Amino acid sequence: MPTRPIIGIIGNNQSLSEGFNAHVSAHLTSEAVAQAAGCMPIVIPSDPRLVSTRELLDLCDGFLLTGGRPNVHPEEYGEDATPAHGTFDRQRDAVTLPLIRACVERGQPFFGICRGFQEVNVAMGGTLWPEIRELPGRMNHRMPPDGTTEEKFALRHAVRFTEGGPFHRLLGNVEVMTNTLHGQGIKTAGARVVVDGHAPDGTPEAIFINGAPGFTLSVQWHPEWQAAVDPVSRPLFSAFGDAARAWSDARHGVRKSA
């Protein structure tokens, strides 16, 4: 068996120069999986013609649902597409949404980030706002258009968790500071989706699946940024890695020494 649990990182479809298409994932995401979670990252092509839910479940010990510029298509939650919904990736929708539901049922770990956070909500029957900043009283959660990478991922607002909830217990604080680089957000929470953390303007920022037997924490911000050293990011990835190790041990019949 592998020495480290295998984490499937859901890639994004992207056109490169000269018309070449690619399945891509950011270096910092793989680094977070390897360095902060202690697992082996592999990038999963987001194309249902190439991979199946069953194969992915058998191959991987957990899944990281990454961010991405295209949004979940609103038809997935019963709404019509408008210009405000932006661009879409129907192939990724077709891979991730059934995968999330299967993981919830099996107890197989997943960690949702940004678009991945939104995918979890949609997979469980929830809906999304197409543009948070257009709602009365909401701040602009989008990535700053200018500046260095450090400036774009800088801490910009607080997230307050439910006292005694899983995020509070894991992070040891009821409130933390996070970055923010998203345009959409949760409108209605899906079945069993518990919103466990909010931004000051009321935007949902942290969720988990009620009654799920496995790790289902998901966040709207980007904890993969400096995950190995950030005091908020590292515990999230560490807990995700622990859950993947437990799943790997169980499926390989590894017994813990007394």
PDB file of C-alpha atoms in Angstrom:
ATOM      1  CA  MET A   1       0.000   0.000   0.000  1.00  0.00           C
ATOM      2  CA  PRO A   2       1.172   3.606  -0.474  1.00  0.00           C
ATOM      3  CA  THR A   3       3.010   5.168   2.441  1.00  0.00           C
ATOM      4  CA  ARG A   4       0.740   8.203   2.228  1.00  0.00           C
ATOM      5  CA  PRO A   5      -3.020   8.424   1.642  1.00  0.00           C
ATOM      6  CA  ILE A   6      -3.960   9.428  -1.893  1.00  0.00           C
ATOM      7  CA  ILE A   7      -5.892  12.673  -2.274  1.00  0.00           C
ATOM      8  CA  GLY A   8      -7.617  13.247  -5.585  1.00  0.00           C
ATOM      9  CA  ILE A   9      -7.487  16.946  -6.424  1.00  0.00           C
ATOM     10  CA  ILE A  10     -10.348  17.880  -8.714  1.00  0.00           C
ATOM     11  CA  GLY A  11      -8.747  19.699 -11.614  1.00  0.00           C
ATOM     12  CA  ASN A  12     -10.149  22.448 -13.807  1.00  0.00           C
ATOM     13  CA  ASN A  13     -10.511  22.436 -17.569  1.00  0.00           C
ATOM     14  CA  GLN A  14      -8.462  25.240 -19.052  1.00  0.00           C
ATOM     15  CA  SER A  15      -7.396  26.314 -22.524  1.00  0.00           C
ATOM     16  CA  LEU A  16      -3.689  27.026 -22.830  1.00  0.00           C
ATOM     17  CA  SER A  17      -1.859  28.868 -25.576  1.00  0.00           C
ATOM     18  CA  GLU A  18      -2.189  27.714 -29.177  1.00  0.00           C
ATOM     19  CA  GLY A  19      -5.522  26.034 -28.514  1.00  0.00           C
ATOM     20  CA  PHE A  20      -4.298  23.249 -26.232  1.00  0.00           C
ATOM     21  CA  ASN A  21      -6.723  22.164 -23.514  1.00  0.00           C
ATOM     22  CA  ALA A  22      -5.488  20.955 -20.134  1.00  0.00           C
ATOM     23  CA  HIS A  23      -6.660  19.618 -16.785  1.00  0.00           C
ATOM     24  CA  VAL A  24      -4.976  21.941 -14.287  1.00  0.00           C
ATOM     25  CA  SER A  25      -4.530  22.449 -10.578  1.00  0.00           C
ATOM     26  CA  ALA A  26      -2.486  25.118  -8.786  1.00  0.00           C
ATOM     27  CA  HIS A  27       0.888  24.184  -7.319  1.00  0.00           C
ATOM     28  CA  LEU A  28      -0.121  25.608  -3.955  1.00  0.00           C
ATOM     29  CA  THR A  29      -3.021  23.130  -3.773  1.00  0.00           C
ATOM     30  CA  SER A  30      -0.747  20.120  -4.265  1.00  0.00           C
ATOM     31  CA  GLU A  31       1.720  21.626  -1.820  1.00  0.00           C
ATOM     32  CA  ALA A  32      -1.011  22.010   0.797  1.00  0.00           C
ATOM     33  CA  VAL A  33      -2.030  18.362   0.408  1.00  0.00           C
ATOM     34  CA  ALA A  34       1.561  17.132   0.641  1.00  0.00           C
ATOM     35  CA  GLN A  35       2.971  19.502   3.239  1.00  0.00           C
ATOM     36  CA  ALA A  36       0.025  20.322   5.505  1.00  0.00           C
ATOM     37  CA  ALA A  37      -2.133  17.193   5.144  1.00  0.00           C
ATOM     38  CA  GLY A  38       0.762  14.750   4.760  1.00  0.00           C
ATOM     39  CA  CYS A  39      -0.875  13.014   1.800  1.00  0.00           C
ATOM     40  CA  MET A  40       0.020  12.273  -1.815  1.00  0.00           C
ATOM     41  CA  PRO A  41      -1.731  14.603  -4.294  1.00  0.00           C
ATOM     42  CA  ILE A  42      -2.908  13.471  -7.716  1.00  0.00           C
ATOM     43  CA  VAL A  43      -4.836  15.688 -10.145  1.00  0.00           C
ATOM     44  CA  ILE A  44      -8.148  14.248 -11.350  1.00  0.00           C
ATOM     45  CA  PRO A  45      -9.300  15.198 -14.867  1.00  0.00           C
ATOM     46  CA  SER A  46     -12.737  16.810 -14.699  1.00  0.00           C
ATOM     47  CA  ASP A  47     -14.280  14.882 -17.536  1.00  0.00           C
ATOM     48  CA  PRO A  48     -16.918  12.168 -17.022  1.00  0.00           C
ATOM     49  CA  ARG A  49     -15.822  10.522 -20.274  1.00  0.00           C
ATOM     50  CA  LEU A  50     -12.446   9.765 -18.687  1.00  0.00           C
ATOM     51  CA  VAL A  51     -13.234   8.909 -15.066  1.00  0.00           C
ATOM     52  CA  SER A  52     -16.126   7.391 -13.157  1.00  0.00           C
ATOM     53  CA  THR A  53     -17.317   7.912  -9.604  1.00  0.00           C
ATOM     54  CA  ARG A  54     -16.676   4.261  -8.729  1.00  0.00           C
ATOM     55  CA  GLU A  55     -13.113   4.335 -10.060  1.00  0.00           C
ATOM     56  CA  LEU A  56     -12.316   7.524  -8.164  1.00  0.00           C
ATOM     57  CA  LEU A  57     -13.742   6.163  -4.914  1.00  0.00           C
ATOM     58  CA  ASP A  58     -11.635   3.018  -5.270  1.00  0.00           C
ATOM     59  CA  LEU A  59      -8.463   4.893  -6.221  1.00  0.00           C
ATOM     60  CA  CYS A  60      -8.413   7.711  -3.684  1.00  0.00           C
ATOM     61  CA  ASP A  61      -8.635   7.972   0.085  1.00  0.00           C
ATOM     62  CA  GLY A  62     -10.066  11.485  -0.009  1.00  0.00           C
ATOM     63  CA  PHE A  63     -10.836  14.345  -2.353  1.00  0.00           C
ATOM     64  CA  LEU A  64      -9.955  18.029  -2.418  1.00  0.00           C
ATOM     65  CA  LEU A  65     -12.629  20.035  -4.239  1.00  0.00           C
ATOM     66  CA  THR A  66     -10.704  23.038  -5.468  1.00  0.00           C
ATOM     67  CA  GLY A  67     -11.652  26.530  -6.444  1.00  0.00           C
ATOM     68  CA  GLY A  68     -11.972  27.521 -10.085  1.00  0.00           C
ATOM     69  CA  ARG A  69     -13.056  30.408 -12.263  1.00  0.00           C
ATOM     70  CA  PRO A  70     -16.074  28.674 -13.905  1.00  0.00           C
ATOM     71  CA  ASN A  71     -19.154  28.345 -11.700  1.00  0.00           C
ATOM     72  CA  VAL A  72     -21.563  25.498 -11.070  1.00  0.00           C
ATOM     73  CA  HIS A  73     -24.227  25.697 -13.758  1.00  0.00           C
ATOM     74  CA  PRO A  74     -27.500  27.006 -12.254  1.00  0.00           C
ATOM     75  CA  GLU A  75     -29.462  24.245 -13.973  1.00  0.00           C
ATOM     76  CA  GLU A  76     -27.909  21.959 -11.352  1.00  0.00           C
ATOM     77  CA  TYR A  77     -30.023  23.747  -8.753  1.00  0.00           C
ATOM     78  CA  GLY A  78     -33.091  24.426 -10.872  1.00  0.00           C
ATOM     79  CA  GLU A  79     -32.429  27.952 -12.118  1.00  0.00           C
ATOM     80  CA  ASP A  80     -31.825  29.516 -15.521  1.00  0.00           C
ATOM     81  CA  ALA A  81     -28.401  30.831 -16.476  1.00  0.00           C
ATOM     82  CA  THR A  82     -27.934  34.608 -16.676  1.00  0.00           C
ATOM     83  CA  PRO A  83     -24.892  36.763 -17.511  1.00  0.00           C
ATOM     84  CA  ALA A  84     -24.412  37.290 -13.763  1.00  0.00           C
ATOM     85  CA  HIS A  85     -23.721  33.565 -13.337  1.00  0.00           C
ATOM     86  CA  GLY A  86     -20.484  33.901 -15.319  1.00  0.00           C
ATOM     87  CA  THR A  87     -18.847  30.968 -17.109  1.00  0.00           C
ATOM     88  CA  PHE A  88     -19.449  27.275 -16.480  1.00  0.00           C
ATOM     89  CA  ASP A  89     -17.768  23.881 -16.573  1.00  0.00           C
ATOM     90  CA  ARG A  90     -20.443  21.247 -17.109  1.00  0.00           C
ATOM     91  CA  GLN A  91     -17.841  18.471 -17.274  1.00  0.00           C
ATOM     92  CA  ARG A  92     -16.597  19.301 -13.789  1.00  0.00           C
ATOM     93  CA  ASP A  93     -20.199  19.461 -12.531  1.00  0.00           C
ATOM     94  CA  ALA A  94     -20.751  15.966 -13.914  1.00  0.00           C
ATOM     95  CA  VAL A  95     -17.722  14.620 -12.025  1.00  0.00           C
ATOM     96  CA  THR A  96     -17.932  16.393  -8.689  1.00  0.00           C
ATOM     97  CA  LEU A  97     -21.633  16.458  -7.821  1.00  0.00           C
ATOM     98  CA  PRO A  98     -22.211  12.678  -7.872  1.00  0.00           C
ATOM     99  CA  LEU A  99     -18.790  12.157  -6.265  1.00  0.00           C
ATOM    100  CA  ILE A 100     -19.736  14.383  -3.314  1.00  0.00           C
ATOM    101  CA  ARG A 101     -23.007  12.538  -2.758  1.00  0.00           C
ATOM    102  CA  ALA A 102     -21.221   9.184  -2.883  1.00  0.00           C
ATOM    103  CA  CYS A 103     -18.597  10.350  -0.374  1.00  0.00           C
ATOM    104  CA  VAL A 104     -21.280  11.562   2.020  1.00  0.00           C
ATOM    105  CA  GLU A 105     -23.002   8.189   1.857  1.00  0.00           C
ATOM    106  CA  ARG A 106     -19.774   6.158   2.262  1.00  0.00           C
ATOM    107  CA  GLY A 107     -18.086   8.388   4.814  1.00  0.00           C
ATOM    108  CA  GLN A 108     -15.140   8.980   2.484  1.00  0.00           C
ATOM    109  CA  PRO A 109     -13.362  12.266   3.318  1.00  0.00           C
ATOM    110  CA  PHE A 110     -13.568  15.381   1.188  1.00  0.00           C
ATOM    111  CA  PHE A 111     -12.556  18.991   1.745  1.00  0.00           C
ATOM    112  CA  GLY A 112     -14.324  21.699  -0.281  1.00  0.00           C
ATOM    113  CA  ILE A 113     -12.690  25.030  -1.095  1.00  0.00           C
ATOM    114  CA  CYS A 114     -14.403  28.032  -2.763  1.00  0.00           C
ATOM    115  CA  ARG A 115     -16.104  26.517  -5.836  1.00  0.00           C
ATOM    116  CA  GLY A 116     -15.767  23.169  -4.067  1.00  0.00           C
ATOM    117  CA  PHE A 117     -17.658  24.630  -1.099  1.00  0.00           C
ATOM    118  CA  GLN A 118     -20.419  25.683  -3.487  1.00  0.00           C
ATOM    119  CA  GLU A 119     -20.406  22.279  -5.185  1.00  0.00           C
ATOM    120  CA  VAL A 120     -21.031  20.586  -1.845  1.00  0.00           C
ATOM    121  CA  ASN A 121     -24.068  22.767  -1.239  1.00  0.00           C
ATOM    122  CA  VAL A 122     -25.463  22.170  -4.735  1.00  0.00           C
ATOM    123  CA  ALA A 123     -24.793  18.424  -4.547  1.00  0.00           C
ATOM    124  CA  MET A 124     -26.946  18.316  -1.421  1.00  0.00           C
ATOM    125  CA  GLY A 125     -29.804  20.243  -3.044  1.00  0.00           C
ATOM    126  CA  GLY A 126     -28.866  23.833  -2.167  1.00  0.00           C
ATOM    127  CA  THR A 127     -28.819  26.958  -4.336  1.00  0.00           C
ATOM    128  CA  LEU A 128     -26.363  29.797  -4.991  1.00  0.00           C
ATOM    129  CA  TRP A 129     -26.451  33.551  -5.392  1.00  0.00           C
ATOM    130  CA  PRO A 130     -24.810  34.471  -8.733  1.00  0.00           C
ATOM    131  CA  GLU A 131     -23.142  37.623  -7.405  1.00  0.00           C
ATOM    132  CA  ILE A 132     -22.736  38.301  -3.682  1.00  0.00           C
ATOM    133  CA  ARG A 133     -21.618  41.916  -4.051  1.00  0.00           C
ATOM    134  CA  GLU A 134     -24.954  42.884  -5.666  1.00  0.00           C
ATOM    135  CA  LEU A 135     -26.939  41.880  -2.565  1.00  0.00           C
ATOM    136  CA  PRO A 136     -27.924  44.682  -0.150  1.00  0.00           C
ATOM    137  CA  GLY A 137     -25.547  44.936   2.776  1.00  0.00           C
ATOM    138  CA  ARG A 138     -22.958  42.534   1.367  1.00  0.00           C
ATOM    139  CA  MET A 139     -19.300  43.315   0.829  1.00  0.00           C
ATOM    140  CA  ASN A 140     -17.332  42.571  -2.336  1.00  0.00           C
ATOM    141  CA  HIS A 141     -15.841  39.124  -1.724  1.00  0.00           C
ATOM    142  CA  ARG A 142     -14.100  38.928  -5.095  1.00  0.00           C
ATOM    143  CA  MET A 143     -10.354  38.700  -5.548  1.00  0.00           C
ATOM    144  CA  PRO A 144      -8.730  42.143  -5.863  1.00  0.00           C
ATOM    145  CA  PRO A 145      -8.068  42.772  -9.582  1.00  0.00           C
ATOM    146  CA  ASP A 146      -4.615  44.232  -8.978  1.00  0.00           C
ATOM    147  CA  GLY A 147      -1.651  43.636  -6.712  1.00  0.00           C
ATOM    148  CA  THR A 148       0.801  40.859  -5.949  1.00  0.00           C
ATOM    149  CA  THR A 149      -0.253  37.306  -5.163  1.00  0.00           C
ATOM    150  CA  GLU A 150       0.398  38.039  -1.497  1.00  0.00           C
ATOM    151  CA  GLU A 151      -1.902  41.049  -1.665  1.00  0.00           C
ATOM    152  CA  LYS A 152      -4.651  39.077  -3.412  1.00  0.00           C
ATOM    153  CA  PHE A 153      -4.556  36.342  -0.766  1.00  0.00           C
ATOM    154  CA  ALA A 154      -4.245  38.766   2.163  1.00  0.00           C
ATOM    155  CA  LEU A 155      -6.598  38.413   5.135  1.00  0.00           C
ATOM    156  CA  ARG A 156      -9.630  40.600   4.448  1.00  0.00           C
ATOM    157  CA  HIS A 157     -12.471  39.708   6.806  1.00  0.00           C
ATOM    158  CA  ALA A 158     -13.379  37.698   9.875  1.00  0.00           C
ATOM    159  CA  VAL A 159     -15.326  34.458   9.896  1.00  0.00           C
ATOM    160  CA  ARG A 160     -17.288  33.697  13.049  1.00  0.00           C
ATOM    161  CA  PHE A 161     -18.107  30.072  13.837  1.00  0.00           C
ATOM    162  CA  THR A 162     -20.881  28.514  15.873  1.00  0.00           C
ATOM    163  CA  GLU A 163     -19.633  28.189  19.424  1.00  0.00           C
ATOM    164  CA  GLY A 164     -18.901  24.553  20.153  1.00  0.00           C
ATOM    165  CA  GLY A 165     -19.237  23.577  16.483  1.00  0.00           C
ATOM    166  CA  PRO A 166     -16.656  21.539  14.549  1.00  0.00           C
ATOM    167  CA  PHE A 167     -14.745  24.546  13.220  1.00  0.00           C
ATOM    168  CA  HIS A 168     -14.572  26.152  16.650  1.00  0.00           C
ATOM    169  CA  ARG A 169     -13.368  22.884  18.187  1.00  0.00           C
ATOM    170  CA  LEU A 170     -10.802  22.271  15.465  1.00  0.00           C
ATOM    171  CA  LEU A 171      -9.364  25.782  15.280  1.00  0.00           C
ATOM    172  CA  GLY A 172      -9.677  26.658  18.955  1.00  0.00           C
ATOM    173  CA  ASN A 173     -11.227  30.042  18.187  1.00  0.00           C
ATOM    174  CA  VAL A 174     -14.771  31.184  17.555  1.00  0.00           C
ATOM    175  CA  GLU A 175     -13.514  33.815  15.105  1.00  0.00           C
ATOM    176  CA  VAL A 176     -10.632  33.848  12.612  1.00  0.00           C
ATOM    177  CA  MET A 177      -9.431  36.081   9.802  1.00  0.00           C
ATOM    178  CA  THR A 178      -9.511  34.779   6.219  1.00  0.00           C
ATOM    179  CA  ASN A 179      -8.859  35.798   2.656  1.00  0.00           C
ATOM    180  CA  THR A 180     -11.733  36.119   0.198  1.00  0.00           C
ATOM    181  CA  LEU A 181     -11.666  35.483  -3.552  1.00  0.00           C
ATOM    182  CA  HIS A 182     -15.178  34.483  -4.620  1.00  0.00           C
ATOM    183  CA  GLY A 183     -18.135  36.029  -6.409  1.00  0.00           C
ATOM    184  CA  GLN A 184     -20.897  33.525  -5.688  1.00  0.00           C
ATOM    185  CA  GLY A 185     -22.177  32.133  -2.412  1.00  0.00           C
ATOM    186  CA  ILE A 186     -24.819  30.039  -0.728  1.00  0.00           C
ATOM    187  CA  LYS A 187     -28.404  31.232  -1.186  1.00  0.00           C
ATOM    188  CA  THR A 188     -30.226  28.312   0.431  1.00  0.00           C
ATOM    189  CA  ALA A 189     -28.425  25.532   2.247  1.00  0.00           C
ATOM    190  CA  GLY A 190     -28.901  22.022   0.899  1.00  0.00           C
ATOM    191  CA  ALA A 191     -30.378  19.130   2.844  1.00  0.00           C
ATOM    192  CA  ARG A 192     -28.145  18.317   5.835  1.00  0.00           C
ATOM    193  CA  VAL A 193     -25.806  21.228   5.015  1.00  0.00           C
ATOM    194  CA  VAL A 194     -25.026  23.052   8.262  1.00  0.00           C
ATOM    195  CA  VAL A 195     -23.662  26.583   7.920  1.00  0.00           C
ATOM    196  CA  ASP A 196     -21.151  26.728  10.768  1.00  0.00           C
ATOM    197  CA  GLY A 197     -19.431  30.031   9.967  1.00  0.00           C
ATOM    198  CA  HIS A 198     -20.363  33.433   8.515  1.00  0.00           C
ATOM    199  CA  ALA A 199     -18.587  36.563   7.326  1.00  0.00           C
ATOM    200  CA  PRO A 200     -19.600  39.823   9.060  1.00  0.00           C
ATOM    201  CA  ASP A 201     -22.067  40.577   6.228  1.00  0.00           C
ATOM    202  CA  GLY A 202     -23.861  37.253   6.767  1.00  0.00           C
ATOM    203  CA  THR A 203     -22.278  35.354   3.867  1.00  0.00           C
ATOM    204  CA  PRO A 204     -21.887  31.632   4.686  1.00  0.00           C
ATOM    205  CA  GLU A 205     -18.194  30.740   4.889  1.00  0.00           C
ATOM    206  CA  ALA A 206     -17.938  27.321   6.582  1.00  0.00           C
ATOM    207  CA  ILE A 207     -20.168  24.249   6.265  1.00  0.00           C
ATOM    208  CA  PHE A 208     -20.358  20.554   7.095  1.00  0.00           C
ATOM    209  CA  ILE A 209     -22.845  17.764   6.388  1.00  0.00           C
ATOM    210  CA  ASN A 210     -25.021  16.888   9.362  1.00  0.00           C
ATOM    211  CA  GLY A 211     -24.858  13.216  10.305  1.00  0.00           C
ATOM    212  CA  ALA A 212     -22.254  12.304   7.688  1.00  0.00           C
ATOM    213  CA  PRO A 213     -19.912   9.542   8.913  1.00  0.00           C
ATOM    214  CA  GLY A 214     -16.807  11.108   7.352  1.00  0.00           C
ATOM    215  CA  PHE A 215     -14.912  14.406   7.074  1.00  0.00           C
ATOM    216  CA  THR A 216     -17.077  16.918   5.170  1.00  0.00           C
ATOM    217  CA  LEU A 217     -15.735  20.318   6.222  1.00  0.00           C
ATOM    218  CA  SER A 218     -15.793  22.922   3.449  1.00  0.00           C
ATOM    219  CA  VAL A 219     -14.872  26.609   3.385  1.00  0.00           C
ATOM    220  CA  GLN A 220     -15.566  29.539   1.083  1.00  0.00           C
ATOM    221  CA  TRP A 221     -12.104  31.057   1.486  1.00  0.00           C
ATOM    222  CA  HIS A 222      -8.755  29.676   0.234  1.00  0.00           C
ATOM    223  CA  PRO A 223      -6.864  27.881   3.036  1.00  0.00           C
ATOM    224  CA  GLU A 224      -4.416  26.334   0.556  1.00  0.00           C
ATOM    225  CA  TRP A 225      -2.545  29.645   0.561  1.00  0.00           C
ATOM    226  CA  GLN A 226       0.470  29.143   2.862  1.00  0.00           C
ATOM    227  CA  ALA A 227      -1.276  26.098   4.318  1.00  0.00           C
ATOM    228  CA  ALA A 228       1.850  24.632   5.901  1.00  0.00           C
ATOM    229  CA  VAL A 229       2.408  27.652   8.154  1.00  0.00           C
ATOM    230  CA  ASP A 230      -0.923  29.473   8.435  1.00  0.00           C
ATOM    231  CA  PRO A 231      -2.489  28.922  11.899  1.00  0.00           C
ATOM    232  CA  VAL A 232      -6.008  28.595  10.424  1.00  0.00           C
ATOM    233  CA  SER A 233      -5.175  26.632   7.279  1.00  0.00           C
ATOM    234  CA  ARG A 234      -2.822  24.055   8.751  1.00  0.00           C
ATOM    235  CA  PRO A 235      -5.289  22.556  11.278  1.00  0.00           C
ATOM    236  CA  LEU A 236      -7.915  22.204   8.532  1.00  0.00           C
ATOM    237  CA  PHE A 237      -5.559  20.347   6.218  1.00  0.00           C
ATOM    238  CA  SER A 238      -4.101  18.335   9.087  1.00  0.00           C
ATOM    239  CA  ALA A 239      -7.557  17.136  10.135  1.00  0.00           C
ATOM    240  CA  PHE A 240      -8.395  16.325   6.528  1.00  0.00           C
ATOM    241  CA  GLY A 241      -5.161  14.346   6.235  1.00  0.00           C
ATOM    242  CA  ASP A 242      -5.920  12.449   9.452  1.00  0.00           C
ATOM    243  CA  ALA A 243      -9.346  11.513   8.086  1.00  0.00           C
ATOM    244  CA  ALA A 244      -7.793  10.296   4.843  1.00  0.00           C
ATOM    245  CA  ARG A 245      -5.228   8.230   6.783  1.00  0.00           C
ATOM    246  CA  ALA A 246      -7.986   6.627   8.805  1.00  0.00           C
ATOM    247  CA  TRP A 247      -9.867   5.784   5.599  1.00  0.00           C
ATOM    248  CA  SER A 248      -6.708   4.400   3.994  1.00  0.00           C
ATOM    249  CA  ASP A 249      -5.888   2.276   7.044  1.00  0.00           C
ATOM    250  CA  ALA A 250      -9.427   0.901   7.153  1.00  0.00           C
ATOM    251  CA  ARG A 251      -9.529  -0.053   3.480  1.00  0.00           C
ATOM    252  CA  HIS A 252      -6.089  -1.681   3.639  1.00  0.00           C
ATOM    253  CA  GLY A 253      -6.816  -3.486   6.890  1.00  0.00           C
ATOM    254  CA  VAL A 254      -4.069  -1.735   8.832  1.00  0.00           C
ATOM    255  CA  ARG A 255      -4.200  -2.362  12.566  1.00  0.00           C
ATOM    256  CA  LYS A 256      -2.976   0.246  15.003  1.00  0.00           C
ATOM    257  CA  SER A 257      -0.482  -0.946  17.611  1.00  0.00           C
ATOM    258  CA  ALA A 258      -1.631  -0.762  21.215  1.00  0.00           C
TER     259      ALA A 258
END
